[in-house]
């Protein structure tokens, strides 16, 4: 069966979105990107300051509430529906709850052919890249580097510490059927 | 029945995305934005230069091909699934094919309670705003101002020519049940 | 003598940067934009959290310290030098200290032919546009709408409350010699 | 004498702006960034389509005309004036004319204490990063990787091919007096 969804999981500043763009350039057919960052941009601005929403704290912690969880569940259902309607999708997410996050995606994507990919990056290196990009609160990269992978299982892992995004993308593309 | 989806249709630089942000601020519950601009951002970069994709010509014309149409159909199915899963959604689209565009949305959103809103803006005024924003090819605003509304039917029309986004949003919010 | 510098002063969300882009499109020769927003982007990120820097508080207040003032003075000297070297410049600033801000610019631009322009916008309207644009802390527009103009003198004032950016730009362009 | 200006020269996607942000974080005093990208953003939009302006061709070539050169000269004079007024400046430029570009900066910065830094990156690696970032025409990275360094002399060279931005920044910071 042909791969219908690629799910990339990795911490902030691990290089996921760069891999997504390289994957879209590498793969012959058009793949649609579905990034949790785009979901956050689609939320009301007030959800970044309300209790039930999503808070990006000054120390790099990300706290999510029940309202965010409800909209996230609907988003996952929507992404699955896009795949079932024939679009090939690359998901770019941060599993803040580790295996529970993966469980939610497994449920939403039930029956679809999914390639699970872990995007790793050494915490200290990701922290340096966080400073270099300059558009994220400092501390997210270090806080998430290890924790988002704990208890999660993958078909394939790539590591951007010493490998370029385009080479990670090629390794992933080689596993797409 | 409660409104599940608000569909805004209007030409480039008519002020749709500003109305979306004001609507999200006005409405008590969190509404999710689903903008065709975000769909374009989620496509492979190469689709903006390929025959089957979407081309933004220097004269402001927008040409779409079969590959774009296929992914757009999947996106519409996904937006509908998000609404069926309980998220309330504001769609922000440009009906390049007028009533045929509306027909595609009607089919995708079948069974959902939809509020159809036309966002009008005088062509010359939209053209001035296109220059002021500076991030769109010149000519799109004028080319789309009238054409996207032809043959489309609405529950409500707002006009940003002389009315602020926040006031247009209040008029729309008053019709949400 | 030919106008060498146009200085626009107005509160946040009063429409200055849109007027700058329209002015650049209207005026026959190429004019260079020099915006205080670009100065803030050119500062170290840490200056937005340090005592001597510039703080954008959650309530819309902007507080500046001595380090910011020193770099701002050097920036003003640089803008003046660009004009003396033959570039025509449109400055886009927010006179947080009113007449004292204007005094600093007068000193820096000494000997140059300057057109002073006030960009007004009704506070409530600017506040609505602040929500619509969605990329500024709420409260800045209302806090600055009147205060930045108090005690400042202009060659020309425009008001974006009921006048489009492009028409304000035309009125300014008509005064450029 | 204390270093007053750091000039970084390197091809597109060689990692200069990341190094600038890391330098600003590393260095104890606040340094101001002056990037040629910001100059391009400050130009009238029409200069990207006019003969005398700056053209970013689809194949990655960048062509500049006489009007661009005049404004660039004024910008260099302005940057020098900022440094003479006491701001410490990191310039981030692409020497499209190699030693002639360096000559223009030498003349503008005459009498100031300047640290000249070459930012190298293997052409194939830079090309991959250009795809990953997704906001530059493809081909610029490869076209500029070697050519911008030919005939230019430096106090220090860094290479981002295998070294992180933050480590390059530390090497540069160690040379700042």
XYZ file of C-alpha atoms in Angstrom:
708
model
C 0.000 0.000 0.000
C 1.238 3.513 -0.726
C 2.303 5.697 2.177
C -0.484 8.184 2.839
C 0.822 10.119 5.821
C 4.328 10.871 7.099
C 4.347 11.965 10.745
C 7.459 13.850 11.877
C 7.895 14.264 15.623
C 10.682 16.314 17.139
C 11.477 19.107 19.566
C 11.471 22.790 18.759
C 14.430 23.833 16.536
C 15.227 20.206 15.661
C 14.763 21.089 11.973
C 11.369 19.547 11.168
C 9.987 22.291 8.951
C 13.177 22.369 6.872
C 12.873 18.604 6.383
C 9.236 19.048 5.337
C 10.195 21.552 2.607
C 12.994 19.260 1.396
C 10.619 16.272 1.397
C 8.124 18.256 -0.680
C 10.956 19.005 -3.136
C 12.246 15.398 -3.182
C 9.006 13.463 -3.526
C 7.607 13.167 -7.026
C 3.943 13.739 -6.168
C 2.733 16.870 -4.351
C 2.555 16.352 -0.566
C 0.653 18.755 1.671
C 2.250 20.027 4.903
C 0.218 19.964 8.136
C 2.179 21.643 10.903
C 1.162 22.177 14.492
C 2.645 25.686 14.118
C 0.003 26.393 11.459
C -2.678 25.118 13.857
C -1.444 27.545 16.519
C -1.553 30.379 13.964
C -5.156 29.420 13.128
C -6.307 29.758 16.743
C -7.788 32.958 18.188
C -4.974 35.163 19.533
C -6.659 35.088 22.934
C -6.001 31.349 23.272
C -2.345 32.138 23.874
C -3.282 33.990 27.056
C -6.264 31.995 28.327
C -6.267 29.109 30.789
C -7.684 26.528 28.415
C -5.471 27.501 25.512
C -1.766 27.157 24.781
C 0.850 29.130 26.652
C 4.455 29.625 25.543
C 6.156 30.508 28.815
C 9.275 32.699 28.990
C 11.330 29.705 30.183
C 10.493 27.617 27.113
C 7.767 25.506 28.703
C 4.623 24.986 26.635
C 1.396 24.453 28.564
C -1.787 23.343 26.860
C -5.336 23.331 28.216
C -8.617 21.610 27.490
C -9.802 24.022 24.794
C -6.580 23.533 22.877
C -6.933 19.759 23.195
C -10.454 19.875 21.763
C -9.393 21.922 18.725
C -6.293 19.791 18.274
C -8.473 16.658 18.180
C -10.652 18.248 15.489
C -7.520 19.239 13.551
C -6.226 15.650 13.675
C -9.599 14.398 12.404
C -9.369 16.968 9.591
C -5.846 15.941 8.611
C -6.965 12.305 8.492
C -9.933 13.263 6.304
C -7.617 15.090 3.879
C -5.529 11.915 3.577
C -8.627 9.761 3.089
C -9.747 12.179 0.364
C -6.529 11.454 -1.504
C -4.034 14.117 -0.405
C -0.671 12.845 0.742
C 0.246 14.617 3.984
C 3.419 15.367 5.943
C 2.532 16.099 9.569
C 5.031 18.205 11.541
C 4.244 17.953 15.254
C 5.809 18.139 18.715
C 4.605 15.266 20.919
C 4.396 17.269 24.159
C 2.705 14.285 25.829
C 4.987 11.685 24.195
C 3.233 8.327 23.735
C -0.174 9.861 24.548
C 0.326 12.276 21.623
C 1.228 9.365 19.388
C -1.857 7.514 20.621
C -4.096 10.411 19.603
C -2.588 10.454 16.103
C -2.828 6.629 15.809
C -6.511 6.824 16.584
C -7.165 9.701 14.168
C -5.166 8.075 11.349
C -6.688 4.616 11.848
C -6.694 2.586 8.628
C -4.231 4.878 6.844
C -0.709 3.857 5.864
C 1.518 5.972 8.111
C 5.303 6.372 8.234
C 6.382 7.400 11.744
C 9.593 9.443 11.813
C 11.525 10.720 14.814
C 13.527 13.889 14.174
C 16.275 14.045 16.756
C 18.764 16.775 17.489
C 21.235 17.048 20.325
C 19.768 19.427 22.915
C 22.772 21.767 23.051
C 22.918 22.013 19.258
C 19.169 22.687 19.024
C 19.576 25.394 21.669
C 22.238 27.104 19.555
C 19.967 26.964 16.503
C 17.156 28.456 18.583
C 19.365 31.504 19.239
C 20.364 31.671 15.570
C 16.779 31.667 14.284
C 15.747 34.264 16.839
C 11.969 33.770 16.614
C 11.339 31.307 19.437
C 11.413 31.795 23.239
C 14.749 30.507 24.534
C 14.545 27.233 26.373
C 11.982 25.389 24.227
C 14.643 23.517 22.257
C 16.456 22.232 25.345
C 13.236 21.405 27.198
C 11.842 19.325 24.338
C 14.923 17.695 22.767
C 14.658 14.413 24.684
C 11.251 14.499 26.326
C 9.139 14.420 23.149
C 10.726 11.111 22.042
C 10.374 9.216 25.327
C 8.147 6.171 24.856
C 7.401 6.959 21.193
C 8.036 4.329 18.524
C 9.168 5.049 14.970
C 9.641 3.395 11.609
C 12.675 5.580 11.091
C 14.741 8.114 12.981
C 16.856 10.901 11.558
C 19.240 13.145 13.458
C 19.924 16.686 12.313
C 22.841 17.181 14.713
C 25.377 16.274 12.030
C 23.135 15.600 8.994
C 21.675 18.255 6.708
C 17.882 18.575 6.340
C 18.044 17.619 2.677
C 19.884 14.386 3.509
C 17.432 13.547 6.296
C 14.635 14.150 3.773
C 16.259 11.793 1.285
C 16.487 9.045 3.911
C 12.801 9.495 4.690
C 11.797 9.667 1.008
C 13.558 6.333 0.442
C 11.095 4.739 2.866
C 7.979 6.192 1.228
C 6.150 3.601 -0.849
C -28.950 24.701 15.240
C -25.686 26.408 16.064
C -23.605 27.861 13.238
C -20.737 25.463 12.567
C -18.933 27.127 9.676
C -18.676 30.739 8.512
C -17.503 31.012 4.894
C -16.060 34.405 3.892
C -15.606 35.006 0.170
C -13.953 38.097 -1.235
C -11.247 39.357 -3.555
C -7.611 39.857 -2.652
C -7.074 42.868 -0.329
C -10.784 43.098 0.473
C -9.927 42.660 4.167
C -11.007 39.059 4.845
C -8.146 38.010 7.113
C -8.563 41.132 9.259
C -12.250 40.289 9.636
C -11.316 36.716 10.603
C -9.056 37.947 13.425
C -11.746 40.357 14.643
C -14.369 37.580 14.502
C -12.100 35.336 16.564
C -11.813 38.167 19.111
C -15.570 38.933 19.106
C -17.036 35.438 19.311
C -17.209 33.909 22.764
C -16.084 30.401 21.831
C -12.778 29.709 20.058
C -13.182 29.572 16.268
C -10.475 28.100 14.055
C -9.361 29.938 10.906
C -9.055 28.009 7.623
C -7.617 30.274 4.942
C -6.852 29.441 1.333
C -3.599 31.398 1.848
C -2.594 28.810 4.457
C -3.406 26.034 1.959
C -1.122 27.678 -0.605
C 1.633 27.900 2.043
C 1.199 24.175 2.754
C 1.781 23.178 -0.887
C 5.186 22.222 -2.265
C 6.990 25.356 -3.484
C 7.256 23.774 -6.933
C 3.457 23.892 -7.342
C 3.741 27.649 -7.859
C 5.774 27.064 -11.003
C 4.252 23.864 -12.403
C 1.455 23.528 -14.927
C -0.939 21.674 -12.666
C -0.364 23.935 -9.678
C -1.246 27.526 -8.882
C 0.366 30.463 -10.624
C 0.313 34.066 -9.419
C 1.023 35.981 -12.625
C 2.748 39.370 -12.653
C -0.473 41.019 -13.878
C -2.492 39.808 -10.881
C -4.159 36.841 -12.605
C -4.280 33.593 -10.631
C -4.306 30.382 -12.645
C -4.978 27.021 -11.054
C -4.437 23.548 -12.484
C -5.701 20.037 -11.879
C -3.203 19.136 -9.151
C -4.193 22.207 -7.170
C -7.868 21.325 -7.599
C -7.283 17.811 -6.248
C -5.483 19.060 -3.130
C -8.051 21.822 -2.672
C -10.832 19.208 -2.710
C -9.008 17.209 -0.028
C -8.523 20.404 2.000
C -12.265 21.176 1.809
C -13.036 17.614 2.965
C -10.607 18.131 5.847
C -12.147 21.443 6.899
C -15.587 19.812 6.883
C -14.268 16.950 9.033
C -12.848 19.436 11.559
C -16.296 21.044 11.816
C -18.008 17.644 12.179
C -15.506 16.812 14.938
C -16.733 19.844 16.860
C -14.436 22.726 15.903
C -16.146 25.908 14.804
C -14.457 27.149 11.639
C -14.125 30.458 9.754
C -13.173 29.783 6.139
C -11.414 32.625 4.287
C -11.463 31.906 0.540
C -11.418 33.588 -2.869
C -14.035 32.058 -5.180
C -11.945 32.213 -8.359
C -14.611 30.154 -10.157
C -17.549 31.996 -8.534
C -20.630 29.754 -8.218
C -18.597 26.626 -9.065
C -16.348 27.387 -6.061
C -19.421 27.804 -3.880
C -20.783 24.519 -5.229
C -17.603 22.693 -4.189
C -17.883 24.091 -0.656
C -21.624 23.295 -0.471
C -20.892 19.687 -1.336
C -18.019 19.393 1.144
C -19.963 21.068 3.963
C -23.154 19.069 3.315
C -25.234 18.687 6.478
C -23.361 21.401 8.401
C -24.921 24.716 9.428
C -23.082 27.281 7.299
C -23.241 31.091 7.274
C -22.290 32.416 3.823
C -20.728 35.879 3.876
C -19.669 38.063 0.961
C -16.838 40.477 1.746
C -16.997 43.289 -0.776
C -14.638 46.165 -1.351
C -14.658 48.745 -4.122
C -12.019 47.713 -6.684
C -10.133 51.011 -6.682
C -9.992 51.080 -2.878
C -8.803 47.461 -2.714
C -6.129 48.334 -5.283
C -4.868 51.153 -3.054
C -4.760 48.801 -0.061
C -2.821 46.283 -2.168
C -0.116 48.928 -2.686
C -0.180 49.833 1.018
C 0.286 46.236 2.214
C 3.066 45.644 -0.299
C 3.116 41.834 -0.181
C 0.836 40.958 -3.094
C 1.410 41.212 -6.873
C -0.302 44.351 -8.107
C -3.472 43.751 -10.057
C -4.975 40.883 -8.026
C -7.258 43.194 -6.046
C -8.726 44.897 -9.115
C -9.024 41.638 -11.079
C -10.957 39.884 -8.307
C -13.044 42.659 -6.716
C -16.208 41.976 -8.721
C -15.601 38.659 -10.429
C -15.457 36.462 -7.318
C -18.977 37.530 -6.265
C -20.737 37.014 -9.600
C -23.438 34.349 -9.250
C -22.645 33.625 -5.617
C -25.400 33.811 -3.004
C -24.926 34.919 0.597
C -26.722 35.064 3.926
C -25.005 38.366 4.582
C -22.749 40.822 2.799
C -20.326 43.274 4.351
C -18.407 46.003 2.583
C -15.018 47.151 3.847
C -14.887 50.168 1.528
C -16.210 52.482 4.254
C -16.640 50.081 7.196
C -13.853 48.955 9.537
C -13.017 45.230 9.813
C -14.063 45.150 13.451
C -17.508 46.536 12.575
C -17.915 44.068 9.697
C -16.974 41.312 12.168
C -19.614 42.518 14.641
C -22.292 42.427 11.927
C -21.295 38.861 11.091
C -21.072 37.783 14.739
C -24.633 39.050 15.269
C -25.806 36.438 12.740
C -23.973 33.521 14.345
C -26.305 31.284 16.294
C 15.439 73.312 -2.157
C 14.302 69.771 -2.743
C 12.741 67.850 0.147
C 15.377 65.463 1.491
C 13.575 63.796 4.384
C 9.901 63.148 5.121
C 9.281 62.388 8.807
C 6.001 60.607 9.571
C 4.951 60.525 13.217
C 1.931 58.609 14.434
C 0.723 56.038 16.940
C 0.837 52.286 16.487
C -1.717 51.034 13.921
C -2.332 54.553 12.598
C -1.273 53.342 9.130
C 2.209 54.836 8.760
C 3.927 51.909 7.053
C 1.118 51.606 4.498
C 1.520 55.307 3.728
C 5.293 54.799 3.342
C 4.776 52.054 0.735
C 2.228 54.193 -1.133
C 4.598 57.200 -1.008
C 7.377 55.046 -2.449
C 4.992 54.046 -5.259
C 3.757 57.619 -5.852
C 7.033 59.544 -5.849
C 8.988 59.512 -9.071
C 12.446 59.047 -7.570
C 13.306 56.121 -5.292
C 12.863 56.994 -1.599
C 14.342 54.827 1.134
C 12.230 53.855 4.164
C 13.704 54.215 7.653
C 11.305 52.798 10.214
C 11.719 52.606 13.966
C 10.289 49.057 13.665
C 13.330 48.143 11.560
C 15.591 49.647 14.237
C 13.921 47.461 16.881
C 14.430 44.407 14.638
C 18.126 45.306 14.328
C 18.672 45.316 18.102
C 19.857 42.278 20.052
C 16.842 40.189 21.115
C 17.934 40.575 24.734
C 17.268 44.333 24.595
C 13.557 43.559 24.665
C 13.937 42.027 28.116
C 16.707 44.150 29.663
C 16.301 47.241 31.821
C 18.109 49.594 29.476
C 16.395 48.344 26.337
C 12.865 48.604 24.991
C 9.956 46.792 26.583
C 6.598 46.160 24.943
C 4.365 45.560 27.958
C 1.269 43.369 27.804
C -0.953 46.433 28.357
C 0.395 48.247 25.298
C 2.834 50.523 27.119
C 6.282 50.879 25.551
C 9.146 51.631 27.933
C 12.580 52.594 26.675
C 15.844 52.761 28.593
C 19.215 54.426 28.267
C 20.817 51.766 26.048
C 17.956 52.064 23.576
C 18.287 55.864 23.608
C 21.994 55.640 22.781
C 21.446 53.324 19.817
C 18.471 55.378 18.677
C 20.667 58.496 18.651
C 23.251 56.684 16.511
C 20.464 55.498 14.186
C 19.191 59.071 13.766
C 22.733 60.217 12.955
C 22.945 57.401 10.391
C 19.648 58.307 8.755
C 20.798 61.927 8.486
C 24.085 60.801 6.909
C 22.184 58.742 4.311
C 20.193 61.843 3.384
C 23.344 63.974 3.222
C 24.871 61.323 0.948
C 22.005 61.853 -1.483
C 19.345 59.283 -0.582
C 15.854 60.628 -0.111
C 14.412 59.171 3.076
C 10.946 58.576 4.567
C 11.219 58.181 8.327
C 8.401 56.258 10.049
C 8.576 56.844 13.803
C 6.458 56.969 16.951
C 7.298 60.042 19.057
C 6.968 58.347 22.438
C 8.375 61.480 24.092
C 6.417 63.888 21.864
C 8.262 67.210 21.401
C 11.471 65.772 22.900
C 11.442 63.107 20.162
C 10.939 65.784 17.556
C 13.798 67.779 19.094
C 16.145 64.797 18.737
C 15.238 64.442 15.052
C 15.562 68.221 14.459
C 19.067 68.122 15.850
C 20.076 65.040 13.853
C 18.583 66.381 10.611
C 20.033 69.870 11.028
C 20.567 71.595 7.687
C 18.431 69.145 5.728
C 15.124 70.047 4.096
C 12.536 68.130 6.126
C 8.788 67.732 5.665
C 7.133 67.014 9.032
C 3.940 64.965 8.757
C 1.525 63.957 11.502
C -0.362 60.720 10.829
C -3.497 60.778 12.933
C -6.095 58.112 13.478
C -9.001 58.087 15.888
C -8.005 55.948 18.896
C -10.999 53.621 18.745
C -10.525 53.017 15.019
C -6.793 52.353 15.463
C -7.655 49.909 18.249
C -9.943 47.985 15.896
C -7.200 47.854 13.258
C -4.776 46.599 15.904
C -7.094 43.607 16.477
C -7.475 43.086 12.721
C -3.718 43.004 12.049
C -3.138 40.655 14.967
C 0.623 41.155 15.318
C 0.783 43.878 17.969
C 0.092 43.745 21.727
C -3.396 45.111 22.331
C -3.479 48.550 23.882
C -0.584 50.209 22.017
C -2.869 51.867 19.464
C -5.159 53.416 22.082
C -2.277 54.425 24.359
C -0.413 56.259 21.581
C -3.174 57.716 19.397
C -3.217 61.160 21.023
C -0.115 61.245 23.182
C 2.487 61.049 20.409
C 1.133 64.224 18.770
C 0.934 66.421 21.869
C 3.248 69.416 21.497
C 4.575 68.309 18.100
C 4.410 70.681 15.136
C 3.886 69.629 11.524
C 3.972 70.967 8.001
C 1.052 68.720 7.176
C -1.314 66.349 8.937
C -3.195 63.444 7.443
C -5.864 61.349 9.116
C -6.378 57.709 8.205
C -9.656 57.419 10.127
C -11.712 58.042 7.003
C -8.999 58.470 4.332
C -7.206 55.627 2.560
C -3.395 55.294 2.858
C -2.954 55.913 -0.851
C -4.878 59.200 -0.646
C -2.914 60.307 2.418
C 0.260 59.490 0.462
C -0.926 61.607 -2.466
C -1.547 64.564 -0.174
C 1.967 64.223 1.234
C 3.548 63.718 -2.198
C 1.929 66.962 -3.356
C 3.986 68.801 -0.719
C 7.305 67.234 -1.679
C 9.475 69.627 -3.639
C 41.292 50.361 19.836
C 37.917 48.707 20.290
C 36.320 46.996 17.308
C 33.612 49.294 15.969
C 32.298 47.374 12.991
C 32.203 43.661 12.130
C 31.627 43.043 8.415
C 30.351 39.573 7.502
C 30.515 38.628 3.826
C 29.088 35.398 2.486
C 26.789 33.917 -0.133
C 23.049 33.484 0.207
C 22.108 30.693 2.674
C 25.635 30.561 4.090
C 24.196 31.322 7.541
C 25.158 34.973 8.048
C 21.980 36.204 9.704
C 22.029 33.302 12.182
C 25.611 34.214 13.074
C 24.557 37.859 13.549
C 21.851 36.876 16.043
C 24.278 34.610 17.900
C 26.907 37.382 17.935
C 24.352 39.783 19.385
C 23.640 37.202 22.097
C 27.331 36.460 22.776
C 28.768 39.967 22.905
C 28.387 41.806 26.171
C 27.473 45.201 24.753
C 24.499 45.716 22.431
C 25.514 45.521 18.749
C 23.229 46.759 15.996
C 22.632 44.617 12.882
C 22.882 46.238 9.433
C 21.883 43.723 6.775
C 21.721 44.220 3.042
C 18.416 42.293 3.186
C 17.013 45.103 5.345
C 18.254 47.639 2.780
C 16.411 45.751 0.037
C 13.247 45.747 2.184
C 13.593 49.521 2.619
C 13.629 50.179 -1.130
C 10.500 50.972 -3.145
C 8.893 47.723 -4.346
C 9.222 48.977 -7.918
C 13.021 48.848 -7.693
C 12.793 45.060 -7.880
C 11.310 45.322 -11.369
C 13.062 48.396 -12.783
C 16.226 48.517 -14.859
C 18.257 50.567 -12.415
C 17.174 48.607 -9.354
C 17.886 45.111 -8.082
C 16.558 42.028 -9.808
C 16.379 38.554 -8.279
C 16.197 36.344 -11.370
C 14.467 32.949 -11.352
C 17.825 31.219 -11.864
C 19.337 32.721 -8.720
C 21.283 35.524 -10.397
C 21.103 38.934 -8.742
C 21.488 41.946 -11.023
C 21.927 45.437 -9.659
C 21.673 48.759 -11.484
C 22.831 52.320 -11.005
C 19.911 53.459 -8.823
C 20.552 50.593 -6.429
C 24.245 51.467 -6.316
C 23.478 55.092 -5.423
C 21.185 54.115 -2.547
C 23.621 51.430 -1.415
C 26.395 54.049 -1.242
C 24.177 56.280 0.899
C 23.343 53.288 3.121
C 27.044 52.527 3.622
C 27.647 56.176 4.558
C 24.784 55.921 7.034
C 26.106 52.730 8.613
C 29.515 54.375 9.019
C 27.883 57.410 10.642
C 26.054 55.159 13.132
C 29.396 53.610 14.104
C 31.035 57.031 14.419
C 28.139 58.101 16.632
C 29.016 55.270 19.007
C 26.873 52.302 17.961
C 28.727 49.038 17.451
C 27.566 47.495 14.179
C 27.505 44.036 12.584
C 27.170 44.361 8.818
C 25.710 41.350 6.962
C 26.371 41.708 3.232
C 26.878 39.727 0.026
C 29.858 41.065 -1.951
C 28.310 40.582 -5.390
C 31.258 42.475 -6.911
C 33.875 40.829 -4.680
C 36.870 43.101 -4.054
C 35.029 46.116 -5.518
C 32.325 45.619 -2.870
C 34.980 45.426 -0.194
C 36.573 48.595 -1.596
C 33.284 50.479 -1.270
C 32.973 49.424 2.380
C 36.638 50.262 3.095
C 36.080 53.763 1.795
C 32.843 54.262 3.731
C 34.295 52.883 6.975
C 37.553 54.812 6.684
C 39.101 55.485 10.097
C 36.925 52.970 11.933
C 38.256 49.783 13.497
C 36.775 47.015 11.336
C 36.910 43.225 11.689
C 36.520 41.590 8.259
C 34.936 38.132 8.393
C 34.361 35.680 5.563
C 31.418 33.318 6.075
C 31.979 30.293 3.910
C 29.721 27.357 3.212
C 30.169 24.542 0.740
C 28.006 25.312 -2.310
C 26.116 22.010 -2.304
C 25.359 22.291 1.413
C 24.178 25.906 1.038
C 21.954 24.780 -1.833
C 20.314 22.180 0.411
C 19.731 24.797 3.107
C 18.195 27.085 0.488
C 15.588 24.387 -0.227
C 15.032 23.824 3.500
C 14.397 27.503 4.266
C 12.066 27.826 1.286
C 12.021 31.630 1.046
C 14.766 32.265 -1.518
C 14.830 31.667 -5.299
C 16.710 28.430 -5.956
C 20.148 28.891 -7.383
C 21.327 31.929 -5.421
C 23.224 29.836 -2.871
C 25.164 27.871 -5.489
C 25.822 30.928 -7.665
C 27.277 32.949 -4.791
C 29.060 30.354 -2.629
C 32.513 30.858 -4.148
C 32.218 34.007 -6.236
C 31.574 36.469 -3.402
C 34.877 35.534 -1.691
C 37.154 35.755 -4.733
C 39.781 38.450 -4.213
C 38.411 39.511 -0.830
C 40.698 39.589 2.213
C 39.642 38.810 5.765
C 40.864 38.990 9.341
C 39.031 35.757 10.003
C 37.087 33.130 8.118
C 34.419 30.819 9.479
C 32.792 27.920 7.678
C 29.242 26.854 8.477
C 29.472 23.633 6.460
C 30.317 21.598 9.562
C 30.261 24.261 12.299
C 27.142 25.581 14.031
C 26.288 29.309 13.815
C 26.726 29.724 17.549
C 30.260 28.300 17.392
C 31.155 30.503 14.418
C 29.844 33.462 16.423
C 32.020 32.512 19.388
C 35.101 32.387 17.163
C 34.294 35.840 15.848
C 33.489 37.242 19.295
C 36.912 36.059 20.514
C 38.496 38.427 17.979
C 36.445 41.462 18.977
C 38.464 43.896 21.061
